[in-house]
mmCIF file of C-alpha atoms in Angstrom:
data_model
loop_
_atom_site.group_PDB
_atom_site.id
_atom_site.type_symbol
_atom_site.label_atom_id
_atom_site.label_comp_id
_atom_site.label_asym_id
_atom_site.label_seq_id
_atom_site.Cartn_x
_atom_site.Cartn_y
_atom_site.Cartn_z
ATOM 1 C CA ASP A 291 49.331 192.200 105.110
ATOM 2 C CA THR A 292 49.248 193.387 108.840
ATOM 3 C CA ALA A 293 45.301 193.289 109.696
ATOM 4 C CA VAL A 294 45.427 196.169 111.925
ATOM 5 C CA SER A 295 48.455 198.422 111.788
ATOM 6 C CA GLN A 296 49.477 201.379 113.866
ATOM 7 C CA THR A 297 52.258 204.178 113.565
ATOM 8 C CA PRO A 298 54.297 204.980 114.987
ATOM 9 C CA LYS A 299 55.306 201.994 116.986
ATOM 10 C CA TYR A 300 57.280 204.416 119.769
ATOM 11 C CA LEU A 301 56.587 207.913 120.204
ATOM 12 C CA VAL A 302 58.952 210.094 122.693
ATOM 13 C CA THR A 303 57.727 213.499 123.255
ATOM 14 C CA GLN A 304 58.023 216.552 125.522
ATOM 15 C CA MET A 305 55.174 217.857 127.440
ATOM 16 C CA GLY A 306 53.154 220.305 125.669
ATOM 17 C CA ASN A 307 53.545 219.014 122.417
ATOM 18 C CA ASP A 308 50.607 217.862 120.306
ATOM 19 C CA LYS A 309 50.968 214.376 118.524
ATOM 20 C CA SER A 310 49.076 211.924 116.481
ATOM 21 C CA ILE A 311 48.966 208.179 116.196
ATOM 22 C CA LYS A 312 47.326 206.769 113.169
ATOM 23 C CA CYS A 313 45.714 203.207 112.705
ATOM 24 C CA GLU A 314 44.173 201.354 109.630
ATOM 25 C CA GLN A 315 42.534 197.931 109.420
ATOM 26 C CA ASN A 316 42.191 196.066 106.312
ATOM 27 C CA LEU A 317 39.899 193.615 107.506
ATOM 28 C CA GLY A 318 36.884 195.118 106.372
ATOM 29 C CA HIS A 319 35.446 195.715 109.776
ATOM 30 C CA ASP A 320 32.974 198.367 110.652
ATOM 31 C CA THR A 321 33.957 199.117 114.072
ATOM 32 C CA MET A 322 37.401 200.552 115.483
ATOM 33 C CA TYR A 323 38.703 201.405 119.063
ATOM 34 C CA TRP A 324 41.091 202.995 120.763
ATOM 35 C CA TYR A 325 42.225 201.416 124.050
ATOM 36 C CA LYS A 326 45.080 202.823 126.606
ATOM 37 C CA GLN A 327 47.154 200.439 128.558
ATOM 38 C CA ASP A 328 48.769 202.009 131.666
ATOM 39 C CA SER A 329 52.050 201.081 133.444
ATOM 40 C CA LYS A 330 50.074 198.663 135.592
ATOM 41 C CA LYS A 331 49.213 196.819 132.169
ATOM 42 C CA PHE A 332 45.314 197.903 132.735
ATOM 43 C CA LEU A 333 43.491 198.258 129.470
ATOM 44 C CA LYS A 334 40.686 200.544 129.085
ATOM 45 C CA ILE A 335 38.497 201.849 126.416
ATOM 46 C CA MET A 336 38.807 205.099 125.040
ATOM 47 C CA PHE A 337 36.729 205.613 122.040
ATOM 48 C CA SER A 338 34.889 203.284 119.554
ATOM 49 C CA TYR A 339 33.701 204.273 116.129
ATOM 50 C CA ASN A 340 31.346 202.453 113.876
ATOM 51 C CA ASN A 341 31.152 203.296 110.521
ATOM 52 C CA LYS A 342 32.928 206.642 111.005
ATOM 53 C CA GLU A 343 30.442 207.434 113.872
ATOM 54 C CA LEU A 344 31.328 208.207 117.278
ATOM 55 C CA ILE A 345 29.856 205.529 119.564
ATOM 56 C CA ILE A 346 31.971 205.503 122.901
ATOM 57 C CA ASN A 347 33.858 208.379 124.542
ATOM 58 C CA GLU A 348 34.888 206.979 128.055
ATOM 59 C CA THR A 349 35.613 210.031 129.958
ATOM 60 C CA VAL A 350 38.515 211.135 128.120
ATOM 61 C CA PRO A 351 40.027 214.456 128.463
ATOM 62 C CA ASN A 352 39.051 216.701 125.578
ATOM 63 C CA ARG A 353 42.691 216.939 124.840
ATOM 64 C CA PHE A 354 42.057 213.523 122.974
ATOM 65 C CA SER A 355 40.333 213.535 119.743
ATOM 66 C CA PRO A 356 39.527 210.593 117.654
ATOM 67 C CA LYS A 357 39.192 211.335 114.133
ATOM 68 C CA SER A 358 37.791 208.650 111.399
ATOM 69 C CA PRO A 359 37.982 209.687 107.775
ATOM 70 C CA ASP A 360 36.608 206.332 106.815
ATOM 71 C CA LYS A 361 35.792 202.953 108.316
ATOM 72 C CA ALA A 362 39.117 201.713 107.609
ATOM 73 C CA HIS A 363 40.959 204.423 109.488
ATOM 74 C CA LEU A 364 40.849 205.612 113.058
ATOM 75 C CA ASN A 365 43.384 208.194 114.394
ATOM 76 C CA LEU A 366 44.131 209.599 117.504
ATOM 77 C CA HIS A 367 45.245 213.149 118.114
ATOM 78 C CA ILE A 368 46.647 214.199 121.384
ATOM 79 C CA ASN A 369 47.157 217.985 122.249
ATOM 80 C CA SER A 370 49.157 219.458 125.199
ATOM 81 C CA LEU A 371 50.641 216.198 126.088
ATOM 82 C CA GLU A 372 50.981 215.509 129.712
ATOM 83 C CA LEU A 373 53.246 213.087 131.720
ATOM 84 C CA GLY A 374 50.272 210.975 132.529
ATOM 85 C CA ASP A 375 49.476 210.369 129.129
ATOM 86 C CA SER A 376 52.627 207.964 128.923
ATOM 87 C CA ALA A 377 51.199 204.495 128.103
ATOM 88 C CA VAL A 378 50.755 201.893 125.433
ATOM 89 C CA TYR A 379 47.776 202.720 122.962
ATOM 90 C CA PHE A 380 46.406 200.095 121.181
ATOM 91 C CA CYS A 381 43.967 200.341 118.173
ATOM 92 C CA ALA A 382 41.576 197.502 117.511
ATOM 93 C CA SER A 383 38.767 196.586 115.131
ATOM 94 C CA SER A 384 35.740 194.254 115.274
ATOM 95 C CA HIS A 385 33.267 192.848 112.628
ATOM 96 C CA SER A 386 30.614 194.737 113.998
ATOM 97 C CA LEU A 387 29.357 197.012 116.888
ATOM 98 C CA PHE A 388 27.339 194.386 118.494
ATOM 99 C CA VAL A 389 28.769 191.312 120.004
ATOM 100 C CA ARG A 390 26.567 188.679 118.385
ATOM 101 C CA GLN A 391 26.890 184.993 118.384
ATOM 102 C CA GLY A 392 27.249 184.012 114.701
ATOM 103 C CA ASP A 393 29.771 186.843 114.079
ATOM 104 C CA ASN A 394 33.377 186.044 113.719
ATOM 105 C CA TYR A 395 33.466 188.405 116.742
ATOM 106 C CA GLY A 396 36.701 189.168 118.624
ATOM 107 C CA TYR A 397 38.685 192.230 118.315
ATOM 108 C CA THR A 398 41.671 192.106 116.126
ATOM 109 C CA PHE A 399 44.464 194.308 117.913
ATOM 110 C CA GLY A 400 47.047 196.297 116.526
ATOM 111 C CA SER A 401 50.634 195.886 117.920
ATOM 112 C CA GLY A 402 50.317 198.968 120.037
ATOM 113 C CA THR A 403 52.046 202.467 120.028
ATOM 114 C CA ARG A 404 54.378 203.101 123.374
ATOM 115 C CA LEU A 405 53.792 206.699 123.970
ATOM 116 C CA THR A 406 56.324 208.243 126.285
ATOM 117 C CA VAL A 407 56.316 212.044 127.310
ATOM 118 C CA VAL A 408 58.963 213.586 128.940
ATOM 119 C CA ALA B 473 28.373 197.846 134.704
ATOM 120 C CA GLN B 474 30.390 195.165 133.586
ATOM 121 C CA SER B 475 33.738 194.447 135.597
ATOM 122 C CA VAL B 476 36.449 191.412 135.479
ATOM 123 C CA THR B 477 38.585 190.080 138.297
ATOM 124 C CA GLN B 478 42.020 188.283 137.709
ATOM 125 C CA PRO B 479 42.735 187.390 141.210
ATOM 126 C CA ASP B 480 46.279 186.363 140.374
ATOM 127 C CA ILE B 481 48.707 189.021 139.375
ATOM 128 C CA HIS B 482 51.641 186.544 138.526
ATOM 129 C CA ILE B 483 51.785 183.002 138.448
ATOM 130 C CA THR B 484 54.909 180.588 138.126
ATOM 131 C CA VAL B 485 54.716 177.149 136.549
ATOM 132 C CA SER B 486 57.377 174.600 135.419
ATOM 133 C CA GLU B 487 57.368 173.514 131.869
ATOM 134 C CA GLY B 488 55.163 170.372 131.414
ATOM 135 C CA ALA B 489 52.868 171.248 134.241
ATOM 136 C CA SER B 490 49.254 172.185 134.151
ATOM 137 C CA LEU B 491 48.013 175.683 134.228
ATOM 138 C CA GLU B 492 44.745 177.601 135.593
ATOM 139 C CA LEU B 493 44.236 181.116 135.339
ATOM 140 C CA ARG B 494 41.218 182.390 137.290
ATOM 141 C CA CYS B 495 38.729 184.777 135.861
ATOM 142 C CA ASN B 496 35.740 186.344 137.678
ATOM 143 C CA TYR B 497 33.267 188.618 136.202
ATOM 144 C CA SER B 498 30.331 190.804 137.017
ATOM 145 C CA TYR B 499 27.674 191.319 134.424
ATOM 146 C CA GLY B 500 23.899 191.656 134.838
ATOM 147 C CA ALA B 501 23.046 188.732 132.280
ATOM 148 C CA THR B 502 25.136 185.811 130.559
ATOM 149 C CA PRO B 503 28.130 187.600 129.397
ATOM 150 C CA TYR B 504 30.296 187.062 126.201
ATOM 151 C CA LEU B 505 33.696 186.115 127.574
ATOM 152 C CA PHE B 506 37.191 186.333 126.141
ATOM 153 C CA TRP B 507 40.550 185.388 126.907
ATOM 154 C CA TYR B 508 43.380 187.177 125.202
ATOM 155 C CA VAL B 509 47.446 186.725 125.346
ATOM 156 C CA GLN B 510 49.981 189.538 125.003
ATOM 157 C CA SER B 511 53.809 188.820 124.534
ATOM 158 C CA PRO B 512 56.103 191.227 125.214
ATOM 159 C CA GLY B 513 55.967 194.325 122.931
ATOM 160 C CA GLN B 514 52.933 192.792 120.904
ATOM 161 C CA GLY B 515 49.239 193.247 120.809
ATOM 162 C CA LEU B 516 46.680 191.100 122.388
ATOM 163 C CA GLN B 517 45.706 187.777 120.404
ATOM 164 C CA LEU B 518 42.352 185.944 120.888
ATOM 165 C CA LEU B 519 42.844 182.451 122.631
ATOM 166 C CA LEU B 520 39.315 181.920 122.979
ATOM 167 C CA LYS B 521 35.767 182.894 123.533
ATOM 168 C CA TYR B 522 32.408 182.137 125.072
ATOM 169 C CA PHE B 523 29.023 183.214 123.376
ATOM 170 C CA SER B 524 26.668 180.223 124.806
ATOM 171 C CA GLY B 525 26.169 176.603 124.334
ATOM 172 C CA ASP B 526 28.804 174.376 125.536
ATOM 173 C CA THR B 527 30.447 175.698 128.759
ATOM 174 C CA LEU B 528 33.839 174.248 127.822
ATOM 175 C CA VAL B 529 35.694 176.234 125.338
ATOM 176 C CA GLN B 530 38.469 175.046 122.988
ATOM 177 C CA GLY B 531 40.972 177.761 121.944
ATOM 178 C CA ILE B 532 44.242 177.897 119.922
ATOM 179 C CA LYS B 533 47.490 176.991 121.314
ATOM 180 C CA GLY B 534 45.880 173.930 123.367
ATOM 181 C CA PHE B 535 44.027 176.456 125.571
ATOM 182 C CA GLU B 536 40.618 175.659 126.916
ATOM 183 C CA ALA B 537 38.405 177.680 129.188
ATOM 184 C CA GLU B 538 35.179 176.758 131.180
ATOM 185 C CA PHE B 539 32.079 179.100 131.819
ATOM 186 C CA LYS B 540 30.654 178.752 135.246
ATOM 187 C CA ARG B 541 27.343 180.730 135.463
ATOM 188 C CA SER B 542 26.892 179.743 139.422
ATOM 189 C CA GLN B 543 30.504 180.776 140.168
ATOM 190 C CA SER B 544 30.617 183.646 137.710
ATOM 191 C CA SER B 545 34.031 182.434 136.508
ATOM 192 C CA PHE B 546 35.766 181.688 132.956
ATOM 193 C CA ASN B 547 39.119 180.070 133.932
ATOM 194 C CA LEU B 548 41.619 179.522 131.375
ATOM 195 C CA ARG B 549 43.310 175.922 131.669
ATOM 196 C CA LYS B 550 45.930 174.417 129.619
ATOM 197 C CA PRO B 551 47.168 170.543 130.632
ATOM 198 C CA SER B 552 50.927 171.055 129.734
ATOM 199 C CA VAL B 553 52.478 174.263 129.584
ATOM 200 C CA HIS B 554 55.284 175.133 127.127
ATOM 201 C CA TRP B 555 58.277 177.693 127.828
ATOM 202 C CA SER B 556 56.484 179.688 124.869
ATOM 203 C CA ASP B 557 53.364 180.207 126.575
ATOM 204 C CA ALA B 558 55.197 182.754 128.982
ATOM 205 C CA ALA B 559 53.199 186.033 128.393
ATOM 206 C CA GLU B 560 50.344 188.008 129.853
ATOM 207 C CA TYR B 561 46.936 186.656 129.827
ATOM 208 C CA PHE B 562 43.785 189.119 130.027
ATOM 209 C CA CYS B 563 40.108 187.894 130.462
ATOM 210 C CA ALA B 564 37.393 190.251 129.005
ATOM 211 C CA VAL B 565 33.619 190.401 129.134
ATOM 212 C CA GLY B 566 31.523 191.954 126.430
ATOM 213 C CA ALA B 567 28.267 193.330 126.557
ATOM 214 C CA ARG B 568 25.449 191.957 124.696
ATOM 215 C CA ALA B 569 23.674 193.767 121.862
ATOM 216 C CA GLY B 570 21.637 196.788 122.991
ATOM 217 C CA GLY B 571 22.299 198.832 125.705
ATOM 218 C CA THR B 572 25.074 201.495 126.102
ATOM 219 C CA SER B 573 28.181 199.188 126.351
ATOM 220 C CA TYR B 574 27.707 197.544 123.248
ATOM 221 C CA GLY B 575 31.050 196.584 121.306
ATOM 222 C CA LYS B 576 32.762 197.380 124.611
ATOM 223 C CA LEU B 577 35.210 194.879 126.155
ATOM 224 C CA THR B 578 36.048 195.378 129.742
ATOM 225 C CA PHE B 579 39.293 193.684 130.486
ATOM 226 C CA GLY B 580 40.747 192.219 133.815
ATOM 227 C CA GLN B 581 44.396 193.684 134.990
ATOM 228 C CA GLY B 582 46.065 190.749 133.570
ATOM 229 C CA THR B 583 48.028 187.568 134.816
ATOM 230 C CA ILE B 584 51.698 187.166 134.075
ATOM 231 C CA LEU B 585 52.763 183.675 133.554
ATOM 232 C CA THR B 586 56.365 182.837 134.014
ATOM 233 C CA VAL B 587 57.445 179.213 132.908
ATOM 234 C CA HIS B 588 60.531 177.779 134.421
ATOM 235 C CA PRO B 589 62.373 175.228 132.361
#
């Protein structure tokens, strides 16, 4: 069973469209994240949720709206897609919100969703 | 704010040679430090992490890293590189409990490793 699964793996869409990326983790983790990896491979956090509660929202445009129906799922909806949104989006989860020694801490990443806006 | 610098964008080594990938961090206290590897088209896999204690950390696939507080560094090493190690490597720093950065990892820009036969 895949620990953190994202769908779809590839997404090609036109400017102005609305699209969603889904993420599910079966690790029993409390915290989930969305990261964006740009064309230069730079990884930057977008959002984090802990037990369905939004914790981190890193200056992401309002067109991006995360939704966490339960702690095993964190979906990302993007409105009015722009060319600059083209990137690889990674979902990740961690055991807990705080990085604590003693936790088996470390993110588990999904395999990514490559979004191409044309 | 925490930050990570990986000075080498691209490193090429011959198979069997030793490897060192550099990572420097900026953080107000002792950080949590991580190395991840990303193979083409794949997600990121955790290689090793440092929380406290022994400053030499052993990871998977024969990798190790040494935390040097005086140099704010966490360099990744491997004594003998295999062709399958070709990938991109990311160093990351995590904030300790408390504050507004909890749970967040800040990544360096990555180092691409090419391995020649």
